[in-house]
CSV table of C-alpha atoms in Angstrom, one decimal:
chain,number,residue,atom,x,y,z
L,1,MET,CA,-21.2,17.0,0.7
L,2,GLY,CA,-21.1,16.9,4.5
L,3,ASN,CA,-17.7,15.6,5.6
L,4,GLN,CA,-14.0,16.5,5.5
L,5,ILE,CA,-12.9,13.7,3.2
L,6,LEU,CA,-15.5,14.2,0.5
L,7,ASN,CA,-15.2,18.0,0.7
L,8,LEU,CA,-11.5,17.8,-0.1
L,9,ILE,CA,-12.1,15.4,-2.9
L,10,ASP,CA,-14.9,17.7,-4.3
L,11,ALA,CA,-12.5,20.6,-4.1
L,12,GLN,CA,-10.1,18.6,-6.4
L,13,ALA,CA,-12.9,18.0,-8.8
L,14,HIS,CA,-13.5,21.8,-9.1
L,15,GLN,CA,-9.8,22.5,-9.5
L,16,ASP,CA,-9.1,20.0,-12.3
L,17,PRO,CA,-12.4,18.4,-13.5
L,18,VAL,CA,-10.9,16.2,-16.1
L,19,ALA,CA,-8.1,14.8,-14.0
L,20,LEU,CA,-8.2,11.0,-13.5
L,21,ALA,CA,-9.4,10.0,-10.1
L,22,LEU,CA,-9.7,6.2,-10.5
L,23,VAL,CA,-8.1,3.9,-13.0
L,24,GLY,CA,-8.8,0.2,-13.4
L,25,GLU,CA,-7.8,-2.5,-15.9
L,26,HIS,CA,-10.6,-1.4,-18.3
L,27,VAL,CA,-11.9,1.9,-17.0
L,28,GLN,CA,-10.8,5.5,-16.3
L,29,VAL,CA,-12.9,7.8,-14.1
L,30,THR,CA,-12.4,11.6,-13.9
L,31,TYR,CA,-13.0,13.6,-10.7
L,32,THR,CA,-16.1,15.2,-12.2
L,33,GLN,CA,-17.6,11.8,-13.1
L,34,LEU,CA,-16.7,10.4,-9.7
L,35,ILE,CA,-18.4,13.2,-7.8
L,36,ALA,CA,-21.5,13.0,-10.0
L,37,ASP,CA,-21.8,9.2,-9.5
L,38,ILE,CA,-21.3,9.5,-5.7
L,39,LYS,CA,-24.3,11.8,-5.6
L,40,ALA,CA,-26.6,10.1,-8.2
L,41,MET,CA,-26.1,6.4,-8.0
L,42,PRO,CA,-27.5,5.7,-4.5
L,43,SER,CA,-31.0,6.7,-5.7
L,44,SER,CA,-30.9,4.5,-8.8
L,45,LEU,CA,-29.8,1.5,-6.7
L,46,ASN,CA,-32.2,2.3,-3.8
L,47,LEU,CA,-29.1,2.2,-1.6
L,48,ASN,CA,-30.8,4.8,0.7
L,49,GLN,CA,-33.1,2.0,1.9
L,50,ALA,CA,-30.2,0.0,3.4
L,51,SER,CA,-29.2,0.3,7.1
L,52,VAL,CA,-25.7,-1.2,6.9
L,53,ILE,CA,-23.9,-2.3,3.7
L,54,GLY,CA,-21.3,-5.0,3.5
L,55,LEU,CA,-18.9,-4.6,0.6
L,56,ALA,CA,-17.3,-7.9,-0.6
L,57,MET,CA,-15.4,-7.1,-3.8
L,58,ASP,CA,-12.0,-7.3,-5.4
L,59,ASN,CA,-10.0,-4.1,-5.7
L,60,SER,CA,-11.5,-1.9,-8.5
L,61,PRO,CA,-12.8,1.6,-9.2
L,62,ALA,CA,-16.3,0.2,-8.3
L,63,TRP,CA,-15.2,-0.7,-4.8
L,64,ALA,CA,-14.0,2.9,-4.4
L,65,LEU,CA,-17.3,4.3,-5.6
L,66,PHE,CA,-19.4,2.2,-3.2
L,67,ASP,CA,-17.2,3.2,-0.3
L,68,LEU,CA,-17.4,6.9,-1.1
L,69,MET,CA,-21.2,6.7,-1.7
L,70,ALA,CA,-21.7,5.2,1.7
L,71,LEU,CA,-19.5,7.9,3.2
L,72,ASN,CA,-21.6,10.6,1.5
L,73,LEU,CA,-24.8,9.0,2.8
L,74,ASN,CA,-23.4,8.5,6.4
L,75,LEU,CA,-24.4,4.9,5.7
L,76,PRO,CA,-22.3,2.4,7.8
L,77,HIS,CA,-20.1,0.3,5.6
L,78,VAL,CA,-18.5,-3.0,6.5
L,79,PRO,CA,-15.6,-4.1,4.2
L,80,LEU,CA,-15.7,-7.9,3.9
L,81,PRO,CA,-12.2,-9.1,3.0
L,82,LEU,CA,-12.2,-11.8,0.3
L,83,PHE,CA,-9.8,-13.8,2.4
L,84,PHE,CA,-12.3,-14.2,5.3
L,85,SER,CA,-13.6,-17.7,6.0
L,86,PRO,CA,-17.3,-18.3,5.5
L,87,GLN,CA,-17.7,-18.3,9.3
L,88,GLN,CA,-15.9,-15.0,9.7
L,89,ILE,CA,-18.1,-13.5,6.9
L,90,ILE,CA,-21.3,-14.5,8.6
L,91,HIS,CA,-20.0,-13.3,12.0
L,92,ALA,CA,-19.3,-9.9,10.6
L,93,ILE,CA,-22.6,-9.6,8.8
L,94,GLN,CA,-24.6,-10.7,11.8
L,95,ASP,CA,-22.5,-8.7,14.3
L,96,ALA,CA,-22.7,-5.4,12.5
L,97,GLY,CA,-26.3,-5.8,11.4
L,98,VAL,CA,-25.6,-5.8,7.6
L,99,ASP,CA,-28.8,-6.0,5.6
L,100,CYS,CA,-27.3,-5.3,2.1
L,101,VAL,CA,-24.3,-7.0,0.6
L,102,ILE,CA,-22.7,-5.7,-2.5
L,103,THR,CA,-20.4,-8.2,-4.2
L,104,ASP,CA,-18.7,-9.4,-7.3
L,105,GLN,CA,-18.4,-12.9,-5.8
L,106,LEU,CA,-22.0,-13.9,-6.4
L,107,ASP,CA,-21.6,-17.7,-6.4
L,108,GLN,CA,-19.5,-17.6,-3.2
L,109,TYR,CA,-22.0,-15.5,-1.3
L,110,GLN,CA,-25.0,-17.4,-2.5
L,111,ALA,CA,-23.3,-20.6,-1.3
L,112,ILE,CA,-22.4,-19.1,2.1
L,113,PHE,CA,-25.9,-17.8,2.7
L,114,LYS,CA,-27.4,-21.1,1.7
L,115,GLU,CA,-25.0,-23.0,4.0
L,116,PHE,CA,-25.8,-20.8,7.0
L,117,GLY,CA,-29.6,-20.6,6.3
L,118,ILE,CA,-29.7,-16.9,5.5
L,119,GLU,CA,-32.6,-15.9,3.2
L,120,VAL,CA,-31.8,-13.5,0.4
L,121,ILE,CA,-34.8,-11.2,0.2
L,122,SER,CA,-33.9,-9.6,-3.1
L,123,HIS,CA,-31.1,-9.9,-5.7
L,124,GLN,CA,-30.3,-7.0,-8.0
L,125,SER,CA,-27.5,-7.2,-10.7
L,126,PHE,CA,-26.0,-4.1,-12.3
L,127,GLU,CA,-22.8,-2.8,-13.9
L,128,VAL,CA,-20.5,-0.2,-12.3
L,129,TYR,CA,-17.4,1.0,-14.0
L,130,GLY,CA,-17.3,-2.1,-16.2
L,131,LYS,CA,-17.7,-4.5,-13.3
L,132,VAL,CA,-20.8,-6.7,-12.9
L,133,CYS,CA,-22.0,-6.3,-9.3
L,134,HIS,CA,-24.8,-7.9,-7.2
L,135,MET,CA,-26.8,-6.4,-4.4
L,136,LEU,CA,-28.1,-9.1,-2.0
L,137,ARG,CA,-30.6,-7.9,0.6
L,138,VAL,CA,-31.0,-9.9,3.8
L,139,HIS,CA,-32.7,-9.5,7.2
L,140,PRO,CA,-30.4,-7.8,9.7
L,141,PHE,CA,-29.4,-10.0,12.7
L,142,ASN,CA,-28.3,-7.1,14.9
L,143,GLN,CA,-31.6,-5.5,15.6
L,144,GLU,CA,-30.0,-3.0,18.0
L,145,GLY,CA,-28.1,-1.4,15.0
L,146,LEU,CA,-24.9,0.6,15.2
L,147,MET,CA,-24.4,3.8,17.2
L,148,ASP,CA,-25.1,7.2,15.6
L,149,GLY,CA,-22.1,8.6,13.7
L,150,VAL,CA,-20.6,5.2,12.9
L,151,VAL,CA,-19.7,5.2,9.1
L,152,LYS,CA,-17.4,2.2,9.0
L,153,VAL,CA,-16.9,-1.0,10.8
L,154,THR,CA,-13.5,-2.6,10.2
L,155,TYR,CA,-13.0,-6.1,11.4
L,156,THR,CA,-9.6,-6.9,12.9
L,157,SER,CA,-8.4,-10.4,12.3
L,158,GLY,CA,-7.4,-10.8,16.0
L,159,THR,CA,-6.0,-14.0,17.4
L,160,THR,CA,-9.3,-15.9,17.6
L,161,GLY,CA,-11.6,-17.2,15.0
L,162,SER,CA,-14.2,-14.4,15.3
L,163,PRO,CA,-12.9,-11.0,14.2
L,164,LYS,CA,-13.7,-7.9,16.3
L,165,GLY,CA,-15.7,-5.0,14.8
L,166,VAL,CA,-14.1,-1.6,15.3
L,167,CYS,CA,-16.6,1.2,14.8
L,168,LEU,CA,-15.3,4.4,13.3
L,169,ASN,CA,-16.7,7.8,12.6
L,170,GLU,CA,-15.8,10.1,9.7
L,171,SER,CA,-13.8,12.5,11.7
L,172,SER,CA,-11.4,9.9,13.1
L,173,MET,CA,-10.6,8.7,9.6
L,174,ALA,CA,-10.3,12.2,8.2
L,175,ASN,CA,-7.8,13.1,11.0
L,176,VAL,CA,-5.5,10.3,9.8
L,177,ALA,CA,-6.0,11.1,6.1
L,178,ILE,CA,-5.3,14.8,6.5
L,179,SER,CA,-2.1,14.1,8.6
L,180,LEU,CA,-0.9,11.6,6.0
L,181,LEU,CA,-1.7,14.0,3.2
L,182,LYS,CA,0.7,16.5,4.8
L,183,GLU,CA,3.4,14.1,6.0
L,184,THR,CA,3.7,12.1,2.7
L,185,LYS,CA,3.5,15.3,0.6
L,186,ALA,CA,0.9,13.6,-1.7
L,187,ASP,CA,0.0,15.7,-4.7
L,188,ARG,CA,-1.9,15.6,-8.0
L,189,HIS,CA,1.1,14.1,-9.8
L,190,ASP,CA,1.0,10.9,-7.7
L,191,ARG,CA,-0.2,7.6,-9.0
L,192,HIS,CA,-1.0,5.3,-6.0
L,193,LEU,CA,-1.2,1.6,-6.9
L,194,SER,CA,-3.3,-0.4,-4.4
L,195,LEU,CA,-1.5,-3.7,-3.8
L,196,LEU,CA,-3.2,-4.4,-0.5
L,197,PRO,CA,-6.9,-5.2,-0.4
L,198,LEU,CA,-9.1,-2.0,-0.1
L,199,SER,CA,-11.0,-3.9,2.6
L,200,THR,CA,-8.0,-3.3,4.9
L,201,LEU,CA,-8.3,0.0,6.8
L,202,LEU,CA,-4.7,1.1,6.0
L,203,GLU,CA,-5.2,0.8,2.2
L,204,ASN,CA,-8.7,2.2,2.5
L,205,ILE,CA,-7.5,5.4,4.1
L,206,GLY,CA,-3.9,5.6,2.9
L,207,GLY,CA,-4.4,4.2,-0.6
L,208,LEU,CA,-7.9,5.7,-1.5
L,209,TYR,CA,-8.8,8.7,0.6
L,210,VAL,CA,-5.3,10.3,0.8
L,211,PRO,CA,-4.6,10.2,-3.0
L,212,LEU,CA,-8.1,11.5,-3.9
L,213,MET,CA,-7.8,14.3,-1.3
L,214,ALA,CA,-4.5,15.3,-3.0
L,215,GLY,CA,-6.0,15.2,-6.5
L,216,ALA,CA,-3.9,12.2,-7.5
L,217,THR,CA,-4.8,9.1,-9.4
L,218,CYS,CA,-5.8,5.9,-7.6
L,219,VAL,CA,-4.8,2.8,-9.6
L,220,LEU,CA,-7.1,-0.1,-8.6
L,221,PRO,CA,-6.5,-3.2,-10.7
L,222,SER,CA,-7.6,-6.7,-9.4
L,223,MET,CA,-5.4,-8.2,-6.7
L,224,THR,CA,-4.6,-11.3,-8.8
L,225,SER,CA,-3.2,-9.0,-11.6
L,226,THR,CA,-0.8,-7.4,-9.1
L,227,GLY,CA,0.4,-10.6,-7.6
L,228,LEU,CA,-1.6,-10.9,-4.4
L,229,LEU,CA,-2.9,-14.4,-3.9
L,230,GLY,CA,-5.5,-14.6,-1.1
L,231,GLY,CA,-4.6,-13.5,2.4
L,232,ALA,CA,-1.0,-14.9,2.7
L,233,GLY,CA,0.7,-15.3,-0.7
L,234,PHE,CA,2.0,-13.2,-3.6
L,235,ASN,CA,3.9,-13.3,-6.8
L,236,ALA,CA,6.8,-11.0,-6.7
L,237,LYS,CA,7.3,-10.8,-10.5
L,238,LYS,CA,3.6,-9.7,-11.0
L,239,MET,CA,4.0,-7.2,-8.3
L,240,LEU,CA,7.1,-5.7,-9.9
L,241,ASP,CA,5.5,-5.7,-13.3
L,242,ALA,CA,2.4,-3.9,-11.9
L,243,LEU,CA,4.6,-1.2,-10.2
L,244,SER,CA,6.4,-0.6,-13.5
L,245,ASP,CA,3.4,-0.9,-15.9
L,246,TRP,CA,1.2,1.4,-13.9
L,247,GLN,CA,4.1,3.9,-13.2
L,248,ALA,CA,3.2,3.9,-9.5
L,249,THR,CA,4.7,6.7,-7.4
L,250,THR,CA,3.3,5.5,-4.1
L,251,VAL,CA,2.4,2.1,-2.7
L,252,ILE,CA,1.7,0.5,0.7
L,253,LEU,CA,3.4,-2.8,1.5
L,254,THR,CA,3.5,-5.3,4.4
L,255,PRO,CA,6.9,-6.5,5.5
L,256,GLU,CA,6.5,-9.8,3.6
L,257,LEU,CA,5.7,-7.9,0.4
L,258,LEU,CA,8.7,-5.6,1.0
L,259,LEU,CA,11.0,-8.6,1.5
L,260,GLY,CA,9.7,-10.2,-1.7
L,261,LEU,CA,10.3,-6.9,-3.6
L,262,ILE,CA,13.9,-6.6,-2.2
L,263,PHE,CA,14.7,-10.2,-2.8
L,264,ALA,CA,13.6,-10.0,-6.5
L,265,ILE,CA,15.6,-6.8,-7.1
L,266,GLU,CA,18.7,-8.2,-5.4
L,267,ASN,CA,18.4,-11.2,-7.8
L,268,GLY,CA,18.4,-9.2,-11.0
L,269,ALA,CA,14.9,-7.7,-11.3
L,270,GLN,CA,14.7,-4.1,-12.4
L,271,ARG,CA,13.9,-1.6,-9.7
L,272,PRO,CA,10.7,0.4,-10.4
L,273,GLN,CA,12.0,3.9,-11.2
L,274,SER,CA,8.8,5.9,-10.6
L,275,LEU,CA,8.4,5.1,-6.9
L,276,ARG,CA,8.9,8.0,-4.5
L,277,PHE,CA,7.2,6.7,-1.3
L,278,ILE,CA,6.9,3.1,-0.2
L,279,ALA,CA,5.0,2.9,3.1
L,280,VAL,CA,5.4,-0.3,5.0
L,281,GLY,CA,3.3,-1.4,8.0
L,282,GLY,CA,1.1,-4.1,9.5
L,283,ALA,CA,4.0,-5.7,11.4
L,284,SER,CA,7.5,-5.0,12.7
L,285,VAL,CA,10.2,-4.5,10.1
L,286,SER,CA,13.8,-5.5,10.7
L,287,PRO,CA,16.3,-2.6,10.4
L,288,SER,CA,18.5,-4.9,8.4
L,289,LEU,CA,15.7,-5.2,5.8
L,290,LEU,CA,15.4,-1.4,5.6
L,291,GLU,CA,19.2,-1.2,5.1
L,292,ARG,CA,18.9,-3.5,2.2
L,293,ALA,CA,16.1,-1.4,0.8
L,294,ASP,CA,18.3,1.7,1.1
L,295,ARG,CA,21.2,0.1,-0.7
L,296,LEU,CA,18.8,-0.6,-3.6
L,297,GLY,CA,17.6,3.0,-3.7
L,298,LEU,CA,14.0,2.0,-2.6
L,299,PRO,CA,12.3,4.9,-0.7
L,300,VAL,CA,10.9,2.8,2.2
L,301,TYR,CA,9.2,4.4,5.2
L,302,GLU,CA,8.1,2.3,8.1
L,303,GLY,CA,4.9,3.3,10.1
L,304,TYR,CA,2.7,2.0,12.9
L,305,GLY,CA,-1.0,2.0,13.6
L,306,LEU,CA,-4.0,0.1,14.7
L,307,SER,CA,-7.7,0.0,13.9
L,308,GLU,CA,-8.8,1.5,17.2
L,309,CYS,CA,-6.9,4.7,16.3
L,310,ALA,CA,-8.3,4.7,12.7
L,311,SER,CA,-5.1,3.2,11.3
L,312,VAL,CA,-1.8,5.1,11.2
L,313,VAL,CA,-0.4,6.5,14.5
L,314,ALA,CA,3.2,7.2,13.5
L,315,LEU,CA,5.2,7.3,10.3
L,316,ASN,CA,8.7,7.9,9.0
L,317,THR,CA,8.9,10.4,6.2
L,318,ALA,CA,11.4,11.8,3.7
L,319,VAL,CA,12.3,14.6,6.1
L,320,ALA,CA,12.1,12.7,9.4
L,321,ARG,CA,13.3,9.2,9.3
L,322,LYS,CA,15.2,6.9,11.7
L,323,LEU,CA,15.8,3.2,10.8
L,324,GLY,CA,14.4,0.9,13.5
L,325,SER,CA,11.8,3.4,14.6
L,326,VAL,CA,8.2,3.6,13.3
L,327,GLY,CA,8.6,7.4,12.9
L,328,LYS,CA,7.2,10.3,14.7
L,329,PRO,CA,3.5,10.3,15.9
L,330,LEU,CA,1.2,12.1,13.5
L,331,SER,CA,0.2,15.7,14.4
L,332,HIS,CA,-3.4,15.0,15.3
L,333,LEU,CA,-2.7,12.7,18.2
L,334,LYS,CA,-0.4,12.2,21.2
L,335,VAL,CA,1.7,9.2,22.2
L,336,GLU,CA,2.9,8.4,25.7
L,337,ILE,CA,4.6,5.5,27.3
L,338,ALA,CA,3.2,3.9,30.5
L,339,GLU,CA,5.3,2.9,33.4
L,340,ASP,CA,5.3,-0.7,32.2
L,341,GLY,CA,6.4,0.3,28.7
L,342,GLU,CA,3.0,0.1,27.0
L,343,ILE,CA,2.3,2.6,24.2
L,344,LEU,CA,-0.7,4.8,25.0
L,345,VAL,CA,-2.4,6.9,22.3
L,346,SER,CA,-4.8,9.8,22.8
L,347,GLY,CA,-6.5,12.2,20.4
L,348,ASN,CA,-8.0,9.9,17.9
L,349,ARG,CA,-10.0,6.9,19.2
L,350,PHE,CA,-12.7,4.7,17.7
L,351,VAL,CA,-16.3,5.0,18.7
L,352,THR,CA,-16.7,1.6,20.2
L,353,TYR,CA,-16.6,-2.1,19.4
L,354,THR,CA,-19.8,-3.6,17.9
L,355,LYS,CA,-22.5,-4.3,20.6
L,356,GLN,CA,-20.5,-2.5,23.3
L,357,SER,CA,-21.1,0.9,25.0
L,358,PRO,CA,-19.2,4.0,23.8
L,359,GLN,CA,-15.5,4.3,24.6
L,360,GLN,CA,-14.4,7.2,26.7
L,361,SER,CA,-12.7,9.2,24.0
L,362,THR,CA,-10.8,11.5,26.4
L,363,LEU,CA,-8.8,8.6,27.9
L,364,PRO,CA,-5.6,7.4,26.2
L,365,TRP,CA,-6.0,4.1,24.3
L,366,SER,CA,-3.9,1.2,25.7
L,367,THR,CA,-2.5,-0.3,22.6
L,368,GLY,CA,-1.1,-3.5,24.0
L,369,ASP,CA,2.2,-2.8,22.3
L,370,ILE,CA,5.4,-2.2,24.2
L,371,GLY,CA,7.8,0.5,23.1
L,372,TYR,CA,9.5,3.8,23.8
L,373,LEU,CA,10.1,7.3,22.5
L,374,ASP,CA,13.6,8.5,22.0
L,375,GLU,CA,14.9,12.0,22.8
L,376,ASP,CA,14.0,13.2,19.3
L,377,GLY,CA,10.4,12.0,19.5
L,378,TYR,CA,10.7,8.9,17.3
L,379,LEU,CA,8.5,6.0,18.4
L,380,TYR,CA,10.0,2.4,18.7
L,381,VAL,CA,7.8,-0.6,19.0
L,382,THR,CA,9.5,-3.7,20.5
L,383,GLY,CA,6.6,-6.2,20.8
L,384,ARG,CA,3.2,-7.1,22.1
L,385,LYS,CA,2.8,-6.8,25.9
L,386,LYS,CA,1.0,-10.1,26.2
L,387,ASN,CA,3.6,-12.0,24.2
L,388,ILE,CA,6.7,-11.1,26.2
L,389,PHE,CA,8.1,-14.1,28.1
L,390,ILE,CA,10.6,-14.3,30.9
L,391,THR,CA,13.4,-16.9,30.8
L,392,SER,CA,14.4,-18.9,33.8
L,393,PHE,CA,17.3,-16.4,34.1
L,394,GLY,CA,14.9,-13.6,34.5
L,395,ARG,CA,15.4,-11.9,31.2
L,396,ASN,CA,12.5,-10.4,29.3
L,397,VAL,CA,12.3,-11.5,25.6
L,398,SER,CA,9.9,-10.1,23.0
L,399,PRO,CA,9.5,-13.0,20.5
L,400,GLU,CA,8.4,-10.7,17.7
L,401,TRP,CA,11.9,-9.1,17.8
L,402,VAL,CA,13.7,-12.4,17.4
L,403,GLU,CA,11.2,-13.7,14.8
L,404,ARG,CA,11.6,-10.5,12.8
L,405,GLU,CA,15.4,-11.0,12.6
L,406,LEU,CA,15.0,-14.7,11.7
L,407,THR,CA,12.6,-14.2,8.9
L,408,VAL,CA,14.7,-11.6,7.2
L,409,HIS,CA,17.1,-14.4,6.4
L,410,PRO,CA,16.4,-15.8,2.9
L,411,MET,CA,16.3,-19.4,4.3
L,412,ILE,CA,13.5,-18.8,6.8
L,413,ALA,CA,9.9,-18.0,5.8
L,414,GLN,CA,8.3,-18.0,9.3
L,415,ALA,CA,9.4,-18.5,12.8
L,416,ALA,CA,7.7,-18.8,16.2
L,417,VAL,CA,9.9,-18.4,19.3
L,418,PHE,CA,9.2,-19.8,22.8
L,419,GLY,CA,11.2,-19.7,26.0
L,420,GLU,CA,8.9,-18.9,29.0
L,421,ALA,CA,10.5,-20.0,32.2
L,422,ARG,CA,13.2,-21.9,30.3
L,423,PRO,CA,17.0,-21.6,30.3
L,424,PHE,CA,17.1,-21.0,26.5
L,425,ASN,CA,14.9,-20.2,23.6
L,426,VAL,CA,13.6,-22.5,20.9
L,427,ALA,CA,11.9,-21.9,17.6
L,428,VAL,CA,9.5,-23.6,15.2
L,429,ILE,CA,10.8,-22.8,11.7
L,430,VAL,CA,9.0,-22.7,8.4
L,431,ALA,CA,11.9,-23.1,5.8
L,432,ARG,CA,12.1,-21.6,2.4
L,433,VAL,CA,14.1,-24.7,1.2
L,434,PRO,CA,13.2,-28.3,0.7
L,435,LYS,CA,13.1,-30.5,3.9
L,436,GLU,CA,16.1,-32.5,2.8
L,437,GLN,CA,18.2,-29.3,2.7
L,438,ALA,CA,16.7,-27.6,5.7
L,439,ILE,CA,18.8,-29.1,8.6
L,440,THR,CA,22.1,-27.8,7.4
L,441,LEU,CA,20.9,-24.5,5.9
L,442,ILE,CA,18.6,-23.5,8.8
L,443,ASP,CA,21.3,-24.3,11.3
L,444,ALA,CA,23.7,-22.0,9.5
L,445,ALA,CA,20.9,-19.3,9.1
L,446,ILE,CA,20.1,-19.3,12.9
L,447,ALA,CA,23.8,-19.2,13.8
L,448,GLN,CA,24.2,-16.1,11.6
L,449,VAL,CA,21.1,-14.4,13.0
L,450,ASN,CA,22.2,-15.2,16.6
L,451,GLN,CA,25.4,-13.2,16.1
L,452,SER,CA,23.3,-10.0,16.0
L,453,LEU,CA,21.3,-10.9,19.1
L,454,PRO,CA,22.2,-10.7,22.8
L,455,ASP,CA,22.7,-14.1,24.4
L,456,TYR,CA,19.4,-14.2,26.2
L,457,ALA,CA,17.5,-13.6,22.9
L,458,ARG,CA,19.3,-16.2,20.8
L,459,VAL,CA,17.7,-19.4,19.6
L,460,SER,CA,19.5,-22.5,20.9
L,461,GLN,CA,17.3,-25.2,19.4
L,462,TRP,CA,14.7,-25.4,16.7
L,463,ILE,CA,12.3,-27.8,15.0
L,464,LEU,CA,11.0,-27.8,11.4
L,465,ALA,CA,7.3,-27.0,11.0
L,466,ASP,CA,5.3,-29.6,9.1
L,467,ALA,CA,3.4,-26.8,7.2
L,468,PRO,CA,3.4,-23.0,7.0
L,469,PHE,CA,1.5,-21.1,9.7
L,470,SER,CA,-1.6,-20.0,7.9
L,471,PHE,CA,-5.1,-18.8,8.4
L,472,ASN,CA,-6.4,-22.1,7.0
L,473,ASN,CA,-4.7,-24.3,9.5
L,474,GLY,CA,-5.5,-22.0,12.4
L,475,LEU,CA,-1.9,-21.2,13.2
L,476,ALA,CA,-2.0,-17.6,12.0
L,477,THR,CA,-4.6,-14.8,11.7
L,478,SER,CA,-5.9,-13.7,8.3
L,479,ASN,CA,-3.3,-10.9,8.1
L,480,GLY,CA,-0.4,-13.3,9.0
L,481,ARG,CA,0.0,-12.7,12.7
L,482,LEU,CA,1.0,-15.8,14.6
L,483,ARG,CA,-1.5,-17.6,16.8
L,484,ARG,CA,1.1,-18.5,19.4
L,485,ASP,CA,-1.0,-20.5,21.7
L,486,GLU,CA,-2.2,-22.7,18.8
L,487,ILE,CA,1.3,-23.1,17.5
L,488,PHE,CA,2.6,-24.1,20.9
L,489,LYS,CA,-0.2,-26.7,21.3
L,490,HIS,CA,0.5,-28.1,17.9
L,491,TYR,CA,4.2,-28.6,18.5
L,492,GLN,CA,4.2,-28.9,22.3
L,493,ASN,CA,5.6,-32.5,22.4
L,494,SER,CA,8.4,-31.6,20.0
L,495,ILE,CA,9.3,-28.4,21.9
L,496,GLN,CA,9.4,-30.3,25.2
L,497,ASP,CA,11.6,-32.9,23.7
L,498,LEU,CA,14.1,-30.2,22.8
L,499,TYR,CA,14.5,-29.2,26.4
L,500,LYS,CA,14.7,-32.9,27.5
L,501,GLU,CA,17.7,-33.4,25.2
L,502,ILE,CA,19.8,-30.8,26.9
């Protein structure tokens, strides 16, 4: 095996051949069997004939096997999230030059290909680790192909309809995985439960590569069985049951999943006793939410990363943790702060975006995030550079900061804050309570949150959203980030009326 990730996994197979590497709802795979299948299966499936594979599958041991097979072959792999729209799926396939799609969603993909006039050259069905899979071969649309060395193309949801393809090589992902292996103290006794889709880069590296490199067990049940419903919903009870039933020691959560976990335990659910490391990332986390987790005895560690740096950049750990920070930068890279406050990262950059010339890997990557490093080397992220607005009193406000504090309140599900060139800030609120109760309860919730904010960041007026901000209505990206321009356009008249009333 010719790369760092697989070499470390192979070493674990030699050290304890019968240890369980992958576990699903109906299958268990030892390290010895996994290594043998990684080497043998590509020939039986003629996978060697593919140029770029797209993997469109639910979480399962089969997903892991296909990912690792592609890595062993140096075959570019494009994870296709199940929550992508048909348009985004076709964009990714055409943009990356995918000519082979492996899926357990046959009806969906046949319908998508038919809708967009894509001819399926061949269709092969087979079973892997108890899952029926289908290989659909199509003509590649990107005749230029991908650059040499690219083994994965991860598509960021972005703030527009067409996701952007970030091209990664094996060494950039290995750097992150090796650093996480060290910092999280992962070992062969761990049982990592994947709650996030394996198609997300964070779960792919942190939830698959890291445990396997440590000799641990990756628990990979279907997402519906663990409570994840599409790209923006979940069932907290199922999630808690899965954590307990599978005796998970490590897990990766988004802030919304963490909030659901905390809320359920605060309301009488039993805390999972086996957990030793809960990593949380994907968006900013309120310190007050982390304090609630601490009071419940939940071992939560916030981190920060981005696809262009092959996922994780900084992480709090059991031995180095500060609430409010995203932790210290990982050892394989360097973080600096530009004069305007933008976070710059060097030492681990992506190869390029699809259909673009190579990046200059020696230059720091401008993240677009604003933040600072404290005297102890902890990194703080305060917001997105492009989202900061300036009030008519000349005060800079990062809306993510205010929104983060609002959505920690149990009455508020989502919030979008605006105030550019205005004397006060307003918010569009998605309530967790029925409309008839919202006026009184949301007023009280905002008043409570405002007490913890400086006057220039407080929300003075608000309107009730007519529907949640979602990927389906175009008001959020597929991973839940707000599409601010679209939200403002949708509620522009109501927002302007708030200012007219004062």
